[in-house]
XYZ file of C-alpha atoms in Angstrom:
295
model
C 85.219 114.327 65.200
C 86.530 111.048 64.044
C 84.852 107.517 65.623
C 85.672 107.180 69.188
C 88.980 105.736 70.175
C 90.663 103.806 72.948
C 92.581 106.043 75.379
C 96.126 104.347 75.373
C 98.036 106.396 76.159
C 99.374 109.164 78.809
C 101.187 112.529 78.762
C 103.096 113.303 82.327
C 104.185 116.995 82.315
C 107.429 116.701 84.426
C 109.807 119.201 82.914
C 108.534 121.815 86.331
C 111.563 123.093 88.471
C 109.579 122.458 91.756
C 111.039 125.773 93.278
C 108.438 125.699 96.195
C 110.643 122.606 97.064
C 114.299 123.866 97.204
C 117.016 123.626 98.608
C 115.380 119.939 97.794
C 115.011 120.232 94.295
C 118.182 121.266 93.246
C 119.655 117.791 93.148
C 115.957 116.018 93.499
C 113.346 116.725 91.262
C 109.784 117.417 92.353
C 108.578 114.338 91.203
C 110.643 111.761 93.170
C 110.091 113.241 96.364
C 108.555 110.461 98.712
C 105.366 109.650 100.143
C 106.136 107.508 102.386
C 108.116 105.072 100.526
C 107.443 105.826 96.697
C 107.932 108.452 94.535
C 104.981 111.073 93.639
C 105.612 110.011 90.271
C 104.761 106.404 91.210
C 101.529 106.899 92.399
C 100.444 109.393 89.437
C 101.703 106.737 86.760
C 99.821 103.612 88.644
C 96.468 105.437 88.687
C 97.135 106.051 84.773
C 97.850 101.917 84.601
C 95.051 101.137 86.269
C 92.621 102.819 84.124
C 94.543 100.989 81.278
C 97.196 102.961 79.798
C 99.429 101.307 77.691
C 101.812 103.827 76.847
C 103.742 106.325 79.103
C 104.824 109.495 78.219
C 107.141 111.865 79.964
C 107.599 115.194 79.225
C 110.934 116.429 80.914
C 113.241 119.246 81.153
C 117.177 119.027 82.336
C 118.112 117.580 85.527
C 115.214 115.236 85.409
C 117.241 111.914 83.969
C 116.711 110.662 87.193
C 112.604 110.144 85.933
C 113.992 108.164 83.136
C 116.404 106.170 85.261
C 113.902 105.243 87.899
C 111.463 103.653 85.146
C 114.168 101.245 84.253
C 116.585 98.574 85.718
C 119.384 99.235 88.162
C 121.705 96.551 87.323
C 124.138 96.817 90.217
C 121.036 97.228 93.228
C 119.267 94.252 91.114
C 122.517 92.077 91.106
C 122.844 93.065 94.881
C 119.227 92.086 95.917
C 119.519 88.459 93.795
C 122.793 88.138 95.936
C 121.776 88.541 99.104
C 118.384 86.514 98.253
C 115.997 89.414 98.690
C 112.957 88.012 97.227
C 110.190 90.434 98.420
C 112.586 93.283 97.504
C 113.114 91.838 93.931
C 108.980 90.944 93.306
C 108.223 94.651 94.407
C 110.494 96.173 92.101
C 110.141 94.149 89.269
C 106.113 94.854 89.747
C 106.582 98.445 89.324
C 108.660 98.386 86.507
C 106.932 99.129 82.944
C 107.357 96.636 80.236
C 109.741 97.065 77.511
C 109.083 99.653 74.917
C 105.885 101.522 76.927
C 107.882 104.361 78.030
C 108.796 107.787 75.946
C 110.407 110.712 76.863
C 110.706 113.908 74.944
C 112.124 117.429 76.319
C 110.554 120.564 77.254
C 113.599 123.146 76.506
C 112.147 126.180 78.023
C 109.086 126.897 80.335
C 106.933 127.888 78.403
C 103.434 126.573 80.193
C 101.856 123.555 80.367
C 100.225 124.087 77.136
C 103.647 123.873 75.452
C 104.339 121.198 77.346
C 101.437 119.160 75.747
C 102.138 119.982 72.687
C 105.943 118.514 73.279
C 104.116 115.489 73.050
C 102.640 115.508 69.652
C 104.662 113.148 68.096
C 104.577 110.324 70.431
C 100.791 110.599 70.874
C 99.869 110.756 67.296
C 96.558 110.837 66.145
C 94.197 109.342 68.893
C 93.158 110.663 72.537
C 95.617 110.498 75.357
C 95.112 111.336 78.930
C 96.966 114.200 80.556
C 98.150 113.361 84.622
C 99.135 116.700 86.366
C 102.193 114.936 87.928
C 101.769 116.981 91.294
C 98.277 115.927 92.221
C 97.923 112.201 93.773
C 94.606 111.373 94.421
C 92.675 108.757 96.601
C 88.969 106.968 96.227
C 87.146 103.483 95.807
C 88.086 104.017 92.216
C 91.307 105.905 90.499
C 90.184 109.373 88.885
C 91.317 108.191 85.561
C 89.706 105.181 85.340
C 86.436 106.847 86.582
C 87.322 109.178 83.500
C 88.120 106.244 81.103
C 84.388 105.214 82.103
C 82.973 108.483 81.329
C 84.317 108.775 77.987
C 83.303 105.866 76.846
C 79.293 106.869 77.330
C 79.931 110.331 76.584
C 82.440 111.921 73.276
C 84.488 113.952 73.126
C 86.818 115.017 76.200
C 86.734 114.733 79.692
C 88.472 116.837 82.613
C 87.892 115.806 86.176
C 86.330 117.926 89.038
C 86.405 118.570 92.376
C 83.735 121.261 94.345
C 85.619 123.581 96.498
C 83.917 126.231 98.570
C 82.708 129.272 96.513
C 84.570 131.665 97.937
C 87.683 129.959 96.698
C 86.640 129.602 93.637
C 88.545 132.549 91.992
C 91.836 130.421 92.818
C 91.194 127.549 90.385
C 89.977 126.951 86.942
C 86.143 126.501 87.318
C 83.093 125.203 84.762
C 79.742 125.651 84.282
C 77.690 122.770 84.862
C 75.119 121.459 81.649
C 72.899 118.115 81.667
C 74.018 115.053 83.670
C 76.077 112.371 81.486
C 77.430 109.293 83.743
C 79.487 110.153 86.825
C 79.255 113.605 85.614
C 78.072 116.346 83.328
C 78.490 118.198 80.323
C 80.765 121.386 80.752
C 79.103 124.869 79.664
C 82.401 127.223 80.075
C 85.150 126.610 81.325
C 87.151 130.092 83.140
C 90.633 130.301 84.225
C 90.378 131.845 87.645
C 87.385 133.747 87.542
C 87.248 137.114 89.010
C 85.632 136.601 92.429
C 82.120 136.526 92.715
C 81.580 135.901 88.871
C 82.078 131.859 88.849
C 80.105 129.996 87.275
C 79.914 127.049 89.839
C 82.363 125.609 92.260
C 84.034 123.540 90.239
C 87.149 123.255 89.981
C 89.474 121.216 86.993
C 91.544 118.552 89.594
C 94.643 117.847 86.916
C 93.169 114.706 85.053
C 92.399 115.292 81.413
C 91.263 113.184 78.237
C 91.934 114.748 75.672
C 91.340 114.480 71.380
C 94.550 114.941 69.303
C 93.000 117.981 67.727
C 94.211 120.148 71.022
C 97.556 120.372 69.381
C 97.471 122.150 66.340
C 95.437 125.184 69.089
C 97.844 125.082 70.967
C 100.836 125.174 67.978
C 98.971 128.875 67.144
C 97.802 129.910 70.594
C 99.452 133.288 71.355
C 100.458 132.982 75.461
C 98.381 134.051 77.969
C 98.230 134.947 81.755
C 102.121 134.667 82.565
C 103.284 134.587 79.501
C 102.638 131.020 79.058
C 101.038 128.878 76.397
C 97.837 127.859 78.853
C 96.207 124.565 78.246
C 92.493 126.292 79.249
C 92.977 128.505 76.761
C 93.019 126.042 74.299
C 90.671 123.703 75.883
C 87.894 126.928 75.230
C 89.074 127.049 71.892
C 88.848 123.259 71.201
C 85.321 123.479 72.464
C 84.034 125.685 70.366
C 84.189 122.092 67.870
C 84.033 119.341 70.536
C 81.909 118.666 73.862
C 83.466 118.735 76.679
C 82.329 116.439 79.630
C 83.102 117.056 83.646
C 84.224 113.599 85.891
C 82.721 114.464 89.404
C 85.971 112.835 91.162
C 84.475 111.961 94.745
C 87.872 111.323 96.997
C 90.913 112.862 98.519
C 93.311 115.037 96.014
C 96.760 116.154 97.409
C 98.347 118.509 95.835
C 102.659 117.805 96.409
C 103.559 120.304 94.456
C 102.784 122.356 98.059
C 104.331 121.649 101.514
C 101.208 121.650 103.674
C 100.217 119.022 100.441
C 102.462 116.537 100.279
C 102.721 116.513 104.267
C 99.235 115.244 104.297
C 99.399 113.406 101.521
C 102.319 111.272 103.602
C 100.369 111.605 106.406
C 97.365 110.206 105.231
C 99.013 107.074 102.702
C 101.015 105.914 105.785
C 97.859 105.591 108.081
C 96.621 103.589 105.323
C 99.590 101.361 105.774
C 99.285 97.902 107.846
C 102.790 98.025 108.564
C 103.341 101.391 109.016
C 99.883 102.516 110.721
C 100.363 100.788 114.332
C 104.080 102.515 115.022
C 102.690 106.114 113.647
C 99.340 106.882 114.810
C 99.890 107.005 118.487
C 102.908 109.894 118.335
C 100.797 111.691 115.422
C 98.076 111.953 118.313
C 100.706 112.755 120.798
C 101.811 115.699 118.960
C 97.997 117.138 117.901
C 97.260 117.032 121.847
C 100.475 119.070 122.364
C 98.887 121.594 120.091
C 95.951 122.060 122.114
């Protein structure tokens, strides 16, 4: 292992086809579906910002241009905002948009896993750690998952994936680790198994989608024959890569939503626009109305 680097920058695997999501995501992909009034993406690329990324990376696949577009300027909607004097309009936007030169974007030409999608990324990550955002999973606490992460990797070395408990019984639906000696916010990781046969977990839990990875994850997966599915999977490398690194678990204490499902990104809207001052007041008394009608 070489002496501990910053984490600047950020892989987003966003090359999916989001077929839970059609007839939807056959002109809109997965990604830029709204909660409440911003894109999944959005929220997924602000919690990598505020744990101090400086560099985003998108991994796409066709039909996804749209990602690129939206992470840019729309001259004619800017001109038409200026025009008609929309100030708050024009200081939102502008807020959200990345600075010059801190976005990439490389292609994913066939679906071949998300461990081939990582390794899409080689190039534009280089030689130094880089966090990996699951682009599907927005999550909510006192502090973002990544920069809880960030945090941990700076006491520990190594990498860092973030965890969740789930209840034991559902363990055998995720990909679960075995818990070592506290470190931080967290602990070190023992195993790690890819949807354990049930009853044969070694704890409850589960990886969330938040990774920090070390460079040295690529040249695994450039040689990793494909596993379950007959993808490249990034936990099969991860197991490989530890065999040379230490691995260390972020106990991520908040609210994960998963919008890559329906009953997901309903609550997901749900719960963001209760959060809302301006929304809050106009939606909570008919979201009670139709609960008691349920009864």
């Amino acid at each position: 292992m070489t002496e501990k680097r910053k984490v600047r920058k950020a892989v987003f695997p966003v090359a999916g086809l989001g077929t839970r999501f059609l007839p939807a995501t056959k002109a809109v992909p997965k990604e830029m579906l709204t909660v409440v009034d911003k894109p999944v993406i959005q929220y997924v690329v602000d919690e990598a910002l505020e744990a101090g990324i400086e560099h985003l990376i998108f991994v796409t696949g066709r039909s996804k241009a749209v990602i690129e577009d939206y992470f840019d300027i729309q001259v004619e909607l800017d001109q038409t905002l200026r025009e008609r004097n929309k100030k708050a309009e024009i200081e939102l936007l502008e807020a959200m948009l990345p600075k010059a030169g801190t976005t990439s974007f490389t292609r994913q030409q066939a679906p071949l896993g998300l461990g081939h999608a990582v390794w899409c990324a080689r190039d534009l990550v280089g030689n130094e750690p880089f966090a990996l955002l699951l682009p599907d999973m927005i999550m909510k606490g006192e502090k973002g998952c990544l920069k809880g992460m960030v945090d941990l990797y700076e006491e520990s070395n190594g990498n860092v994936v973030a965890v969740e408990e789930c209840a034991p019984d559902q363990a055998h639906k995720y990909g679960i680790v075995g818990v070592g000696e506290p470190v931080g916010e967290g602990f070190r990781i023992t195993r790690m198994v890819e949807k354990p046969a049930p009853g044969t977990a070694p704890s409850n839990f589960f990886i969330n989608g938040r990774y920090i990875l070390q460079p040295e994850i690529f040249p695994i997966l450039e040689h990793q024959e494909r596993g379950a599915g007959n993808e490249i999977q990034l936990t099969d490398g991860m197991v490989k890569l530890s065999e040379t690194q230490p691995f260390s678990a972020y106990h991520f204490r908040g609210e994960t939503f998963d919008c890559g499902a329906k009953d997901g990104f309903i609550l997901a809207n749900v719960a963001f626009a209760l959060e809302r001052a301006d929304i809050r007041p106009v939606v909570e008394g008919p979201l009670k109305g139709l609960l008691e009608r349920l009864k």
